[in-house]
């Protein structure tokens, strides 16, 4: 088992290209450690957290989710995932590769919804300074990302928000990345082959 297992997270707006980035990083980790990482997604990644995922993704016109409840649900799902999957995996020496984590709540609920004080309090209480070793933030203008997501099929509850919501979310992702050395920003509006080259370069040190 790897003594110094790492927690690596891929972040970005909808359509940023997280799925193919995850496939690439998974392969790189496998080559480096000789073992597949434990892959998680947020919200989700445990049976209970997957049920919460449905609550936040599917719109209910009879009982629309208010912003505070949305925020609490993301943290309930995250607490369950961190305590029952991520921390135990790291403790056993398994690398963990996450499709989104806390940075999404800071950006979407903190920046997009304007709930930063609540998000910061919940983050402190539930995570207590636990954070990824490396976060790769795939930066894409919302128009580009949403077009890609729409080309794939129907948009979910959050994807149907106004463009200004995604502009605020992106601005928060970038502002938080600027003040945290563990967050690497990749220009995800480039062709996929270039995005992948940049991801490999940004992980060179950690996978050396
Ligand atoms: N959320 C989540 C919060 O609000 N707060 C939180 O705390 C958390 C954890 C989760 C939703 O919940 C929100 C954010 C989300 O709205 P999700 O399904 O996990 O939903 O996340 P999405 O972002 O909606 O997932 P997507 O599948 O839309 O995004 P991806 O994975 O980044 O997109 P991907 O890789 O499937 O790419 C989309 C399309 O674009 C193409 C791909 O081939 C694909 O067809 N593409 C490119 N085309 C050209 N050039 C490139 N460079 C391309 N990269 C990708």
XYZ file of C-alpha atoms in Angstrom, residues 2-200:
199
model
C 1.067 3.570 -0.738
C 2.168 5.253 2.520
C 1.420 8.757 1.367
C -1.900 8.416 -0.429
C -3.233 11.598 -1.985
C -6.691 13.071 -2.470
C -6.948 14.671 -5.920
C -10.083 16.515 -7.041
C -11.298 17.683 -10.448
C -13.527 20.766 -10.419
C -15.183 22.988 -13.006
C -18.455 24.371 -14.302
C -20.855 22.105 -16.205
C -19.381 20.961 -19.519
C -15.835 21.861 -18.420
C -14.643 18.356 -19.338
C -14.391 16.767 -15.888
C -15.361 13.302 -17.152
C -12.472 12.939 -19.585
C -10.064 14.647 -17.165
C -11.020 12.064 -14.523
C -10.356 9.197 -16.939
C -6.916 10.657 -17.692
C -5.956 11.309 -14.052
C -7.205 7.855 -13.038
C -4.851 6.324 -15.595
C -1.925 8.499 -14.397
C -2.520 7.500 -10.764
C -2.726 3.824 -11.753
C 0.609 4.097 -13.564
C 2.190 5.876 -10.590
C 0.888 3.707 -7.750
C 0.158 0.432 -9.538
C -3.383 0.597 -8.149
C -6.682 2.095 -9.256
C -7.682 5.085 -7.099
C -10.955 5.136 -5.198
C -13.168 7.331 -7.404
C -15.868 9.486 -5.843
C -18.380 12.027 -7.098
C -20.149 14.855 -5.304
C -22.879 15.089 -4.523
C -23.015 11.294 -4.208
C -20.584 8.449 -3.812
C -22.442 6.519 -1.081
C -25.997 5.113 -1.278
C -27.295 7.830 1.065
C -25.382 10.624 -0.678
C -26.682 9.396 -4.059
C -30.239 9.869 -2.740
C -29.293 13.436 -1.775
C -27.870 13.888 -5.304
C -31.342 13.195 -6.732
C -32.864 15.765 -4.357
C -30.534 18.547 -5.519
C -30.450 17.669 -9.232
C -34.144 17.042 -9.948
C -36.435 20.086 -9.856
C -39.759 19.722 -7.969
C -42.124 22.486 -9.075
C -44.490 21.640 -6.158
C -41.775 22.129 -3.522
C -38.812 24.057 -4.933
C -35.599 23.677 -2.970
C -34.644 26.896 -1.164
C -30.995 28.014 -1.303
C -30.267 27.282 2.363
C -31.697 23.757 2.144
C -29.709 23.168 -1.055
C -26.529 24.185 0.743
C -27.236 21.961 3.755
C -27.962 18.989 1.488
C -24.601 19.348 -0.286
C -22.840 19.321 3.091
C -24.883 16.375 4.398
C -23.851 14.379 1.320
C -20.215 15.496 1.659
C -20.007 14.639 5.376
C -21.301 11.128 4.650
C -18.827 10.636 1.779
C -15.804 12.023 3.631
C -16.437 10.052 6.822
C -17.441 6.721 5.288
C -15.408 6.582 2.064
C -12.671 9.190 1.582
C -10.983 9.231 4.992
C -11.062 5.432 5.416
C -9.611 4.955 1.900
C -6.760 7.406 2.544
C -6.089 5.814 5.938
C -5.704 2.434 4.190
C -3.225 3.950 1.726
C -5.547 4.234 -1.289
C -5.392 7.333 -3.477
C -8.762 9.052 -3.910
C -9.875 10.829 -7.085
C -12.880 13.104 -6.632
C -15.328 14.466 -9.195
C -16.008 17.748 -7.312
C -15.574 18.481 -3.584
C -15.826 21.434 -1.205
C -14.608 24.011 -3.739
C -17.880 23.449 -5.641
C -19.925 24.519 -2.607
C -17.730 27.570 -2.046
C -18.137 28.547 -5.717
C -21.785 27.587 -6.451
C -23.468 28.200 -3.088
C -20.977 30.748 -1.715
C -20.402 32.732 -4.919
C -23.356 31.797 -7.145
C -26.050 31.895 -4.443
C -24.369 34.566 -2.309
C -24.284 32.375 0.818
C -20.547 32.551 1.594
C -20.824 33.015 5.407
C -23.104 29.948 5.682
C -20.885 27.910 3.350
C -17.748 28.824 5.258
C -19.336 27.883 8.588
C -20.595 24.544 7.250
C -17.239 23.870 5.646
C -15.391 24.511 8.921
C -17.838 22.426 10.972
C -18.100 19.422 8.642
C -14.569 19.236 7.220
C -12.500 20.749 10.014
C -9.567 21.658 7.711
C -9.693 18.354 5.758
C -8.984 19.254 2.102
C -7.664 17.747 -1.139
C -3.894 17.601 -1.700
C -4.404 18.896 -5.243
C -7.429 20.339 -7.007
C -7.480 20.712 -10.783
C -9.953 23.437 -11.706
C -10.986 23.260 -15.373
C -11.839 26.833 -16.274
C -14.361 27.427 -19.037
C -16.657 30.394 -19.806
C -20.197 29.402 -18.739
C -21.572 29.934 -22.264
C -19.133 27.363 -23.661
C -19.655 24.836 -20.865
C -23.442 25.088 -20.905
C -23.510 24.701 -24.688
C -21.478 21.507 -24.353
C -23.758 20.253 -21.554
C -26.908 21.124 -23.574
C -25.558 19.301 -26.649
C -25.404 16.179 -24.468
C -29.064 16.290 -23.376
C -31.631 17.952 -21.126
C -30.277 20.387 -18.509
C -30.811 19.562 -14.803
C -32.151 21.924 -12.080
C -28.825 23.694 -11.455
C -27.856 23.803 -15.151
C -31.083 25.765 -15.771
C -29.916 28.733 -13.637
C -29.367 32.139 -15.284
C -25.984 32.858 -16.868
C -25.232 35.480 -14.168
C -25.308 32.680 -11.554
C -22.573 30.794 -13.454
C -20.577 34.020 -13.967
C -20.536 34.553 -10.187
C -19.681 30.888 -9.623
C -16.775 31.007 -12.082
C -15.459 34.274 -10.595
C -15.450 32.620 -7.153
C -13.642 29.506 -8.443
C -10.951 31.778 -9.919
C -10.678 34.020 -6.849
C -10.292 31.002 -4.525
C -7.740 29.397 -6.866
C -5.690 32.607 -6.860
C -5.231 32.396 -3.098
C -4.590 28.633 -2.761
C -1.445 26.993 -4.184
C -3.080 23.557 -4.115
C -5.598 24.614 -6.805
C -4.291 24.403 -10.407
C -6.216 26.353 -13.029
C -6.375 24.771 -16.509
C -7.805 26.564 -19.562
C -10.539 24.088 -20.484
C -11.759 26.041 -23.506
C -8.775 24.640 -25.454
C -9.050 21.472 -27.549
C -9.190 18.400 -25.312
C -5.684 17.227 -26.285
C -4.219 20.534 -25.018
C -6.298 20.390 -21.831
C -4.938 16.900 -21.180
C -1.334 18.026 -21.765
C -1.811 20.822 -19.221
C -3.347 18.433 -16.684
C -0.393 16.062 -17.030
